[in-house]
Each structure stands twice: as structure tokens, then as C-alpha cells.
Amino acid sequence: MGDLLLAVDQLVEKHSLNGSDNLVTFATGKNVVVTIEAETSPRHRDSSRVQSTMLSDYKWDGTQLRPTSDRLLSVAGNFLSYRLSHDSSVEAVRVFERESRQRSLIKGFRDAIVDLAWSRTTNMLAVLDASSNLYVYHVTDKCGIQKHVNLRWEDEDGCELLKGATLANLDAQEEEKENPSSRNSTTGGPAYSRPRLIWCPYVPEDEEPTEHLNMLAITRGRSVHVVNITALKAAMPEGAEFIDLAAAREIEGAVMTEQLEHPITTLCMSPDATAMAVGDTSGQVSFFIIEVASIKFAHNWRPAAMTSPVKDLFFLDNCDQGDSFWRFCMAVDEEGRQLFLYECENWTCIGRLRMESSMKNGRFMVQVDPTARYVLLTDIDGANLFCIALDYHASGAPSFAAITQIGFYHPIMAACAFDVKDVEPPTSDFSFDDDDGHSTSDKAETVISLISITPRSVLHVDVTVEKPEKKDYTLSELASPRTAVGSGDHTTAPIESSHTNPMDLLSPHIPHASGRGSGSRLEGYDTMNVSASSADLTAVMKMFEELSAQMDKLTHRVERADEERRAAATNESIVKMLTQFKEEFSLREDRLLANISDLIETSRAETIAVVRNALNENSLAVENSIQGNHKISTEYVMKVVSERTKEALAQMVIPSIDRVCTQLFKQLNDQFKEGLGQFMTQMRVQQAAMLASTVASTPLPSGIGTDRSALLHLIKTRQVQLAFETVLNQADESALQFVCRQIDPDELFGNVPGGDGGLSQPVLLSLLQQLSYKLDADTDLKFRYIEHLLEALQPYDESISVHVPKVISVITDALTEFQLRTPNASLKRQARVITQLVRNLRN
């Protein structure tokens, strides 16, 4: 079984695309290599699977449409928007409604437009210029434009070169900053990327159907800024045209900033607006927790099997269906030619696909359709669209299922998918096969709707692709050579059945000469011609014999055609199987040579190690022998000397020392006892006087006894450690709540260096355990204490490391039970954040 599993993991599916728009299916989709071959003939039209409709006639020039302009087209529902530029000084955005063909134009931007995007849940359009100024507009159903928020940026985080820049200058600056040896000649490479904006695909919770949150993130160099549009709009004065960054930062939760060590390449926000994932040029993806007014770091992830930074990251969520998000994701490399599928619990790579081509094309633009069923790769230089189908298994895990190459006659400068619909084949009782053996029966298909920009127009494009069949292979089937070879067969026509009725191939004007039809015909002939002569009967029989001979010839031809077709299919399968065996043998030969080299190197290293160990052991044995002899002689001399010295001391020195020490210790004990008694008497008197003065000067509240007064005194004299130790040792919950109410946790943990509030680790752990009980009372205060305690706790401290797992389990159960019990959504969200902090502490 292990050998079979190894064979499946090392299996590399190799497929080729030569310009045909046929569906190419994958066997397992775990490790796929797709080779793009050069087309032998020029294109004269778009693919037959493409149906396009012109929406707008607008002629762009070459400087306005560059390979990075996919970000300057955005589609959501019936609305689409794209950038217009008449010259270097005029910037505008066209908003278009597809069904009614109504349109509007937005002008008045302070700098060159670098990004625009629609909100997934509302008719809001966000536009970002080169200076990171943010413009948010609300679009009505009749394509009316209403300015919603305008956030003007201040150049304060190290991006001076973006201020006042045009798109052409940005491209030149990117090329100067990028390493020339690694920069793609077509795209220029985003070494110092332009500002980008990403909307949060907000999905409200079931218990809060009326609450809606408009939030987006802006990436700018190494900084990410989370902007809460809802909070910003609510705090803006009535009639205000704009708000600057300084004023926006004073609004709680309006603008939150996080700084990374490396430039940012991609960003994703969770549908519940509580987390975000940020990828940088170091190849690392950082996860953050978005709170009401701050951003907290959660953990880092470095994608396995990727050798380059993550350029694009897509979480395969269908936000319109289902309530489980961020289970699986897809990472894309810098060139857009390698796709990796990961599951988000253990971050295991569950699939990879690599596009290879001998042609020097630019970077592929990668996008995922709104239903997360298709991955679309736009090849701008080759005028191709590659539609990669994702197959979701019963466990919900995706895999690469198939790929379809769609060729266009005119260049595509940008494309954006907005809808995917399934088209079921019409039901029919008949199927017709052509002479070449290719089936013409209808198959289940999917229509992918896109908006594309060509150098002369804006088009609505419907691409029809075949739906791949779901395949559930067992482990033995995946390891079978027959299955592996058969999976790569994409051109063999279906073999016709050997039971085809030869009479169906006759022309309609030739009558059937067998069966009930012929009998009926003769019977009718005799009825109509009762006096027919024997000559006529002979002619009829002769015609019958001729028809029988023709039928036999046709039957023979059909059988021979079936045999030839089956032989051709079998030969092609054998050739492909031999090709698969050849590739497998090449891989095994390479692995064998590598294993032999490793074995030789390992043997050499082991031989050297054995010789070195033998020499070391011999030298060590000689050294030990010398040291042993020296030790024996030394011990004998020391034994004789010590015996003689011991005898002298026992007879002369020890008795006198014993007498002197006895007298000295007696005097010391008497003096120490007397001084200690006097000190304890003085301390009792001082404590009694101090307690009496405190009680006399401070009136006690009703219901609080002398113990509360003593605790108040300890708190006022800044003996917080002693106060907490007292209530924790007494296991008095009311006293603990009393002490917690008297001390502000933010002030306690924020003013003491180290963030531990001056409390020892055992006290912190015990306090965390006690506060996790009965979260229904003083919930907000307890949550504040718990957050600070989790940050200050050191789980590997020797004094508490044994008890930390049990305490973590107790607080996790308490938080889970609290989330199920409480109806308060705010406290529930805060409990989820604390649960994530507890998990980070456990990890």
C-alpha cells in the first residue's frame, strides 16, 4: 500500500494545448503540468465557444492599456466601471449599466487613477489614485452617481515617490526599483507596487440581519490601512466634501494601520470582517485580527512548495451560499503560471498546476469567478483565456478537474468575470454519429460571463465550456498504468457499438427487403395485381435478391469499419500507454541515479566517521590509561597523608575547636533570640497603629468588613501583588471581584514595564483561571483582564509550565459555553477574539 501511495504522490499529469477549444480533463488534478504549444495556423476569428456583444465603442491607445490594466476594470452585477483618459491631464471613470445601457462619467480626481473596485454587497464603487486618495461613490439603480466618502491622504508613511505621479512615471519608477535580471519584460514587475484597494466581502451574521458593514483595505508599500467606510461616513460633518487622514485617525475605528517588514503583494479580508491575510515579497503570509479600533497579529504562514512570493491569494469561498469560509485557498506565483491549492486547517498543499510555454509571453492575469468554480487565466500577449475547472469532493476539498483554451482574434487588454451559469443538455432519445466517429450528442455545459476590453471596444463575452465529469478514483485505480494513460487521452473518438443495425445506414429511397416490412409490401403487391404474370414475379424476386446482396455488402462494410475504428483506438491507447511508461521509466531512472549517488555519499561519510571514531577511541583509551595510573598513585599518596593528618587533628586540634565553637554558638543563639523577639514586638505595634489609623480615617461602605478595608489599604499603598495573593489564597470569589473592580486593568498592565503589572507568573496564571469562572457577571471587566493576562503570561516559565495546559483547557471551555449561551453579538465577537488568542498561546 505504501508503494501505491508513493506512486500517486509522484504522478505528474502532463497535458498539452495546441489552440483547440476542446475540454482537457485531468485524472487526479493533484500535480498537473500543462504545456502551451505554438499554433500551426493563424487565427481568423474568435473561438466557436465565444459569443460577444459590444457594449461601448471606445478607442484606447497603447499607453492607456498596459498589462497591469486589469485592475482598471471592475464588474459587479449589472454595473461595470473602467478608466478613461483622453490625455495625460484628464482622468475619468465610466460607470455603465448593462441591461438599460445607461451610463455616467465621474471626474475630478486629484491624481492618476491606479485602482477601482465595486463592493460585493452594495452599489458602492471605490476609486484610488496614485497618491492614495480614496473616492467612494454610491450608484443608484438608474446609474446616478452620489459621492459617499472622500478620504484625502497625507504623504506620511514613506511613499513620497507616489505623490503627483502619472501612470507612465509609476511604470518607470517600478522598472528602476526592480532587479533587471528578474523583471518580466512585459509587465515591468511590481517591485514597488502601486497602491491597491480590496473590499471586504461582508456577510452579516444570522443573529444580526439588519447590521451591515462597509470596509475596505488599502495597501501602500509596506503598509496596510483598514478603512471602515460606515464609521467614517457616520462621523463626517453634514455636507462635508472630504475628510483628511489626520481627522480620520481621530475617529475610533475609522482608519487602522499595520506596518510590515517587506512590501505587500496581496491581501484578503474575511467575510465576517474580523481577519485579514497579507502576503509580502519575502514569501510569507501574515494573518491579523481586526478589532473595533485596532489590528492584532495572529500568526504567519509560509506556503509549502512555493519558491517565489505569493502574488495573488484567493480563498475559495462562495459567499452567496454556505456559512463556512476560509477552508481552502489558492496561491499564485509572481508570473501567474503556477497555482497551488491549500487546505487552511493544517496548511497542506492538496494540488498544484503549472503552465509551461516556449513562447515568451508576459505574466498571466489570474482571477476566480464569484462562485469559486473556475479559475480564469488571461494571456494578454497570446490573446488566450484559460478556463480551469475546480471539482469539489464530498469533503469540500477542491481539485483541478479540467482546462479549456479559448482563443480570441483581437487582443484582450482586460477581462473580468461576473457570472457563471450551468446549461443542462436537452433530453433526447436519439444520438447521431458522424462518419469520423465523433459524437455529436449534447453535453452539460457552463456559461461564464465576462466583461472584456479590447483596443477598440468594451464587450460582453459569454464563454461556453463543457462541464467535466466528477471522478472518484480509488487508490488502486490511480496507481494503475491503464488509468494513468487513459487519463491523458483527449482526442480518441468514442468507439461505436458493434450492434449497430446495418439497415439504418440504407438510403431512405431503398426499401427494406427483410422482416415484416417486406412481407407487407409483397402482400399488398399480390392484392393489387391478382392477375400478375410469372415474369413480374420473377422481376420482384430478382430485385429482392439484389437488395439482399446490397444489404450483405453494407453489413460487411459496417463491420469492417467498426473493426478498423476499434483497432485505431486500441493502437492510439497503446501508443499513449507506451509514452506514459517511457516518461515513468525516465523518472525512475533519474530517481535511481540520485539514490545511487546518495548511497555512495552516505557510505563514504559513514566510512570516514567509523575511522575517525576508531582513532578517537584509541587515543581516548591511551589517555584514560595514563590518567588512571596517575590517579591511582595520587590516591595512594593522598590516603597516607590524610590518615597521618587525621590522627594529628583528632589528638590535638579537634577537642579545642569543639569547646570554642560550643561557647560561641551558645552566645550567638541567645543574642539572636533576644533581638528577634524585640523586632517582632515592634512590628506588631506598628501594624496595629497603621491599621487603626486607616480604619479611622476612611469610612467603610455598608456591607464591607475589615477584610475589605485591609484590601483597600493594600491597593492604595500599591501592594497589588499582595492583594491578589490574599484573595486568591482565600479562594473568595466576591473578594476577587472587589479587587478587580478597584484596579483598572489597562492602567495596571500598561504602566508597569514588561506588561505583567508587577505580578508574578503563578499569580497571573491563578488569576486567569479564577476569572474564567462565571463569565456572565462583570463580563466586560473580565474580558479586559483576560486579554492582558494572555499577553503577559509566559507559558514556558518553569514555575507554571506544568499547569498551563489545564488552565488553557478550562478557559477554552468557558469561552465556548459563553458563546453558545449569550445573545449579545458584541460580547460573542469579543469572545471569539479571545479564543483565538488562547489558541495562539497554546501553539
mmCIF file of N, CA, C and O in Angstrom, residues 719-765:
data_model
loop_
_atom_site.group_PDB
_atom_site.id
_atom_site.type_symbol
_atom_site.label_atom_id
_atom_site.label_comp_id
_atom_site.label_asym_id
_atom_site.label_seq_id
_atom_site.Cartn_x
_atom_site.Cartn_y
_atom_site.Cartn_z
ATOM 1 N N GLN A 719 0.405 47.756 46.848
ATOM 2 C CA GLN A 719 0.789 46.369 47.114
ATOM 3 C C GLN A 719 -0.213 45.448 46.399
ATOM 4 O O GLN A 719 -0.909 44.631 47.013
ATOM 5 N N VAL A 720 -0.281 45.600 45.058
ATOM 6 C CA VAL A 720 -1.255 44.865 44.257
ATOM 7 C C VAL A 720 -0.960 43.367 44.299
ATOM 8 O O VAL A 720 -1.847 42.531 44.356
ATOM 9 N N GLN A 721 0.342 43.035 44.235
ATOM 10 C CA GLN A 721 0.729 41.617 44.263
ATOM 11 C C GLN A 721 0.204 40.957 45.529
ATOM 12 O O GLN A 721 -0.367 39.860 45.492
ATOM 13 N N LEU A 722 0.376 41.613 46.694
ATOM 14 C CA LEU A 722 -0.076 41.044 47.956
ATOM 15 C C LEU A 722 -1.600 40.958 48.008
ATOM 16 O O LEU A 722 -2.168 39.999 48.545
ATOM 17 N N ALA A 723 -2.294 41.961 47.425
ATOM 18 C CA ALA A 723 -3.755 41.942 47.444
ATOM 19 C C ALA A 723 -4.297 40.764 46.649
ATOM 20 O O ALA A 723 -5.192 40.040 47.096
ATOM 21 N N PHE A 724 -3.752 40.558 45.450
ATOM 22 C CA PHE A 724 -4.223 39.431 44.640
ATOM 23 C C PHE A 724 -3.863 38.098 45.291
ATOM 24 O O PHE A 724 -4.644 37.138 45.240
ATOM 25 N N GLU A 725 -2.660 37.999 45.878
ATOM 26 C CA GLU A 725 -2.283 36.747 46.530
ATOM 27 C C GLU A 725 -3.230 36.434 47.691
ATOM 28 O O GLU A 725 -3.595 35.279 47.931
ATOM 29 N N THR A 726 -3.641 37.485 48.424
ATOM 30 C CA THR A 726 -4.522 37.283 49.574
ATOM 31 C C THR A 726 -5.868 36.696 49.139
ATOM 32 O O THR A 726 -6.340 35.693 49.680
ATOM 33 N N VAL A 727 -6.518 37.330 48.121
ATOM 34 C CA VAL A 727 -7.844 36.868 47.714
ATOM 35 C C VAL A 727 -7.775 35.527 46.994
ATOM 36 O O VAL A 727 -8.694 34.706 47.087
ATOM 37 N N LEU A 728 -6.666 35.284 46.282
ATOM 38 C CA LEU A 728 -6.542 34.001 45.582
ATOM 39 C C LEU A 728 -6.305 32.862 46.565
ATOM 40 O O LEU A 728 -6.797 31.743 46.372
ATOM 41 N N ASN A 729 -5.522 33.100 47.627
ATOM 42 C CA ASN A 729 -5.271 32.063 48.624
ATOM 43 C C ASN A 729 -6.538 31.737 49.418
ATOM 44 O O ASN A 729 -6.745 30.604 49.842
ATOM 45 N N GLN A 730 -7.386 32.771 49.646
ATOM 46 C CA GLN A 730 -8.623 32.543 50.389
ATOM 47 C C GLN A 730 -9.713 31.914 49.518
ATOM 48 O O GLN A 730 -10.721 31.473 50.020
ATOM 49 N N ALA A 731 -9.499 31.909 48.134
ATOM 50 C CA ALA A 731 -10.486 31.367 47.200
ATOM 51 C C ALA A 731 -11.848 32.044 47.382
ATOM 52 O O ALA A 731 -12.903 31.422 47.327
ATOM 53 N N ASP A 732 -11.794 33.363 47.646
ATOM 54 C CA ASP A 732 -13.014 34.135 47.863
ATOM 55 C C ASP A 732 -13.350 34.851 46.558
ATOM 56 O O ASP A 732 -12.658 35.799 46.149
ATOM 57 N N GLU A 733 -14.405 34.397 45.853
ATOM 58 C CA GLU A 733 -14.738 34.991 44.551
ATOM 59 C C GLU A 733 -15.220 36.426 44.691
ATOM 60 O O GLU A 733 -14.880 37.289 43.885
ATOM 61 N N SER A 734 -16.019 36.727 45.728
ATOM 62 C CA SER A 734 -16.504 38.098 45.915
ATOM 63 C C SER A 734 -15.348 39.041 46.216
ATOM 64 O O SER A 734 -15.323 40.177 45.724
ATOM 65 N N ALA A 735 -14.382 38.572 47.012
ATOM 66 C CA ALA A 735 -13.222 39.427 47.299
ATOM 67 C C ALA A 735 -12.411 39.665 46.039
ATOM 68 O O ALA A 735 -11.895 40.766 45.809
ATOM 69 N N LEU A 736 -12.281 38.634 45.178
ATOM 70 C CA LEU A 736 -11.544 38.802 43.923
ATOM 71 C C LEU A 736 -12.234 39.820 43.025
ATOM 72 O O LEU A 736 -11.582 40.681 42.430
ATOM 73 N N GLN A 737 -13.576 39.740 42.919
ATOM 74 C CA GLN A 737 -14.290 40.722 42.114
ATOM 75 C C GLN A 737 -14.143 42.125 42.697
ATOM 76 O O GLN A 737 -14.047 43.105 41.945
ATOM 77 N N PHE A 738 -14.091 42.211 44.021
ATOM 78 C CA PHE A 738 -13.928 43.519 44.650
ATOM 79 C C PHE A 738 -12.573 44.137 44.279
ATOM 80 O O PHE A 738 -12.480 45.306 43.913
ATOM 81 N N VAL A 739 -11.513 43.316 44.327
ATOM 82 C CA VAL A 739 -10.176 43.824 43.992
ATOM 83 C C VAL A 739 -10.109 44.195 42.509
ATOM 84 O O VAL A 739 -9.532 45.227 42.144
ATOM 85 N N CYS A 740 -10.723 43.384 41.654
ATOM 86 C CA CYS A 740 -10.679 43.673 40.215
ATOM 87 C C CYS A 740 -11.412 44.961 39.881
ATOM 88 O O CYS A 740 -11.016 45.700 38.974
ATOM 89 N N ARG A 741 -12.520 45.233 40.603
ATOM 90 C CA ARG A 741 -13.241 46.481 40.325
ATOM 91 C C ARG A 741 -12.452 47.706 40.769
ATOM 92 O O ARG A 741 -12.622 48.793 40.212
ATOM 93 N N GLN A 742 -11.599 47.539 41.772
ATOM 94 C CA GLN A 742 -10.841 48.679 42.289
ATOM 95 C C GLN A 742 -9.635 49.016 41.414
ATOM 96 O O GLN A 742 -9.073 50.118 41.550
ATOM 97 N N ILE A 743 -9.219 48.102 40.543
ATOM 98 C CA ILE A 743 -7.986 48.298 39.763
ATOM 99 C C ILE A 743 -8.353 48.278 38.286
ATOM 100 O O ILE A 743 -9.002 47.354 37.812
ATOM 101 N N ASP A 744 -7.946 49.314 37.555
ATOM 102 C CA ASP A 744 -8.167 49.377 36.105
ATOM 103 C C ASP A 744 -7.122 48.495 35.416
ATOM 104 O O ASP A 744 -5.920 48.726 35.554
ATOM 105 N N PRO A 745 -7.550 47.465 34.673
ATOM 106 C CA PRO A 745 -6.548 46.565 34.059
ATOM 107 C C PRO A 745 -5.659 47.274 33.044
ATOM 108 O O PRO A 745 -4.479 46.962 32.937
ATOM 109 N N ASP A 746 -6.228 48.234 32.280
ATOM 110 C CA ASP A 746 -5.382 48.944 31.297
ATOM 111 C C ASP A 746 -4.289 49.739 31.997
ATOM 112 O O ASP A 746 -3.143 49.770 31.547
ATOM 113 N N GLU A 747 -4.643 50.375 33.138
ATOM 114 C CA GLU A 747 -3.636 51.142 33.863
ATOM 115 C C GLU A 747 -2.637 50.224 34.559
ATOM 116 O O GLU A 747 -1.431 50.504 34.599
ATOM 117 N N LEU A 748 -3.110 49.080 35.082
ATOM 118 C CA LEU A 748 -2.220 48.162 35.786
ATOM 119 C C LEU A 748 -1.186 47.553 34.853
ATOM 120 O O LEU A 748 0.008 47.579 35.138
ATOM 121 N N PHE A 749 -1.631 47.037 33.708
ATOM 122 C CA PHE A 749 -0.708 46.349 32.811
ATOM 123 C C PHE A 749 -0.018 47.294 31.838
ATOM 124 O O PHE A 749 0.943 46.909 31.212
ATOM 125 N N GLY A 750 -0.525 48.504 31.695
ATOM 126 C CA GLY A 750 0.087 49.417 30.741
ATOM 127 C C GLY A 750 1.178 50.278 31.328
ATOM 128 O O GLY A 750 2.058 50.757 30.605
ATOM 129 N N ASN A 751 1.198 50.511 32.663
ATOM 130 C CA ASN A 751 2.166 51.425 33.268
ATOM 131 C C ASN A 751 3.400 50.719 33.793
ATOM 132 O O ASN A 751 4.406 51.354 34.089
ATOM 133 N N VAL A 752 3.348 49.412 33.942
ATOM 134 C CA VAL A 752 4.486 48.679 34.512
ATOM 135 C C VAL A 752 5.335 48.142 33.381
ATOM 136 O O VAL A 752 4.806 47.536 32.453
ATOM 137 N N PRO A 753 6.649 48.335 33.394
ATOM 138 C CA PRO A 753 7.496 47.789 32.319
ATOM 139 C C PRO A 753 7.377 46.261 32.258
ATOM 140 O O PRO A 753 7.341 45.576 33.254
ATOM 141 N N GLY A 754 7.360 45.739 31.032
ATOM 142 C CA GLY A 754 7.223 44.305 30.845
ATOM 143 C C GLY A 754 5.800 43.863 30.604
ATOM 144 O O GLY A 754 5.547 42.782 30.118
ATOM 145 N N GLY A 755 4.813 44.690 30.915
ATOM 146 C CA GLY A 755 3.423 44.379 30.629
ATOM 147 C C GLY A 755 2.808 43.354 31.547
ATOM 148 O O GLY A 755 1.716 42.874 31.273
ATOM 149 N N ASP A 756 3.464 42.970 32.678
ATOM 150 C CA ASP A 756 2.883 41.964 33.559
ATOM 151 C C ASP A 756 2.246 42.568 34.792
ATOM 152 O O ASP A 756 1.796 41.840 35.681
ATOM 153 N N GLY A 757 2.194 43.900 34.883
ATOM 154 C CA GLY A 757 1.541 44.547 36.008
ATOM 155 C C GLY A 757 2.252 44.338 37.325
ATOM 156 O O GLY A 757 1.675 44.550 38.383
ATOM 157 N N GLY A 758 3.504 43.918 37.297
ATOM 158 C CA GLY A 758 4.235 43.671 38.526
ATOM 159 C C GLY A 758 3.822 42.384 39.225
ATOM 160 O O GLY A 758 4.190 42.160 40.374
ATOM 161 N N LEU A 759 3.050 41.542 38.566
ATOM 162 C CA LEU A 759 2.564 40.299 39.163
ATOM 163 C C LEU A 759 3.452 39.150 38.709
ATOM 164 O O LEU A 759 3.914 39.108 37.571
ATOM 165 N N SER A 760 3.639 38.190 39.565
ATOM 166 C CA SER A 760 4.446 37.010 39.237
ATOM 167 C C SER A 760 3.650 36.088 38.322
ATOM 168 O O SER A 760 2.424 36.188 38.219
ATOM 169 N N GLN A 761 4.355 35.175 37.670
ATOM 170 C CA GLN A 761 3.697 34.259 36.735
ATOM 171 C C GLN A 761 2.685 33.345 37.441
ATOM 172 O O GLN A 761 1.605 33.093 36.895
ATOM 173 N N PRO A 762 2.958 32.777 38.616
ATOM 174 C CA PRO A 762 1.913 31.981 39.296
ATOM 175 C C PRO A 762 0.659 32.777 39.588
ATOM 176 O O PRO A 762 -0.455 32.267 39.456
ATOM 177 N N VAL A 763 0.823 34.056 40.005
ATOM 178 C CA VAL A 763 -0.355 34.881 40.289
ATOM 179 C C VAL A 763 -1.136 35.134 39.007
ATOM 180 O O VAL A 763 -2.371 35.095 38.978
ATOM 181 N N LEU A 764 -0.418 35.400 37.896
ATOM 182 C CA LEU A 764 -1.096 35.633 36.612
ATOM 183 C C LEU A 764 -1.898 34.403 36.191
ATOM 184 O O LEU A 764 -3.055 34.512 35.754
ATOM 185 N N LEU A 765 -1.298 33.225 36.312
ATOM 186 C CA LEU A 765 -1.987 32.007 35.888
ATOM 187 C C LEU A 765 -3.193 31.717 36.770
ATOM 188 O O LEU A 765 -4.266 31.354 36.304
#
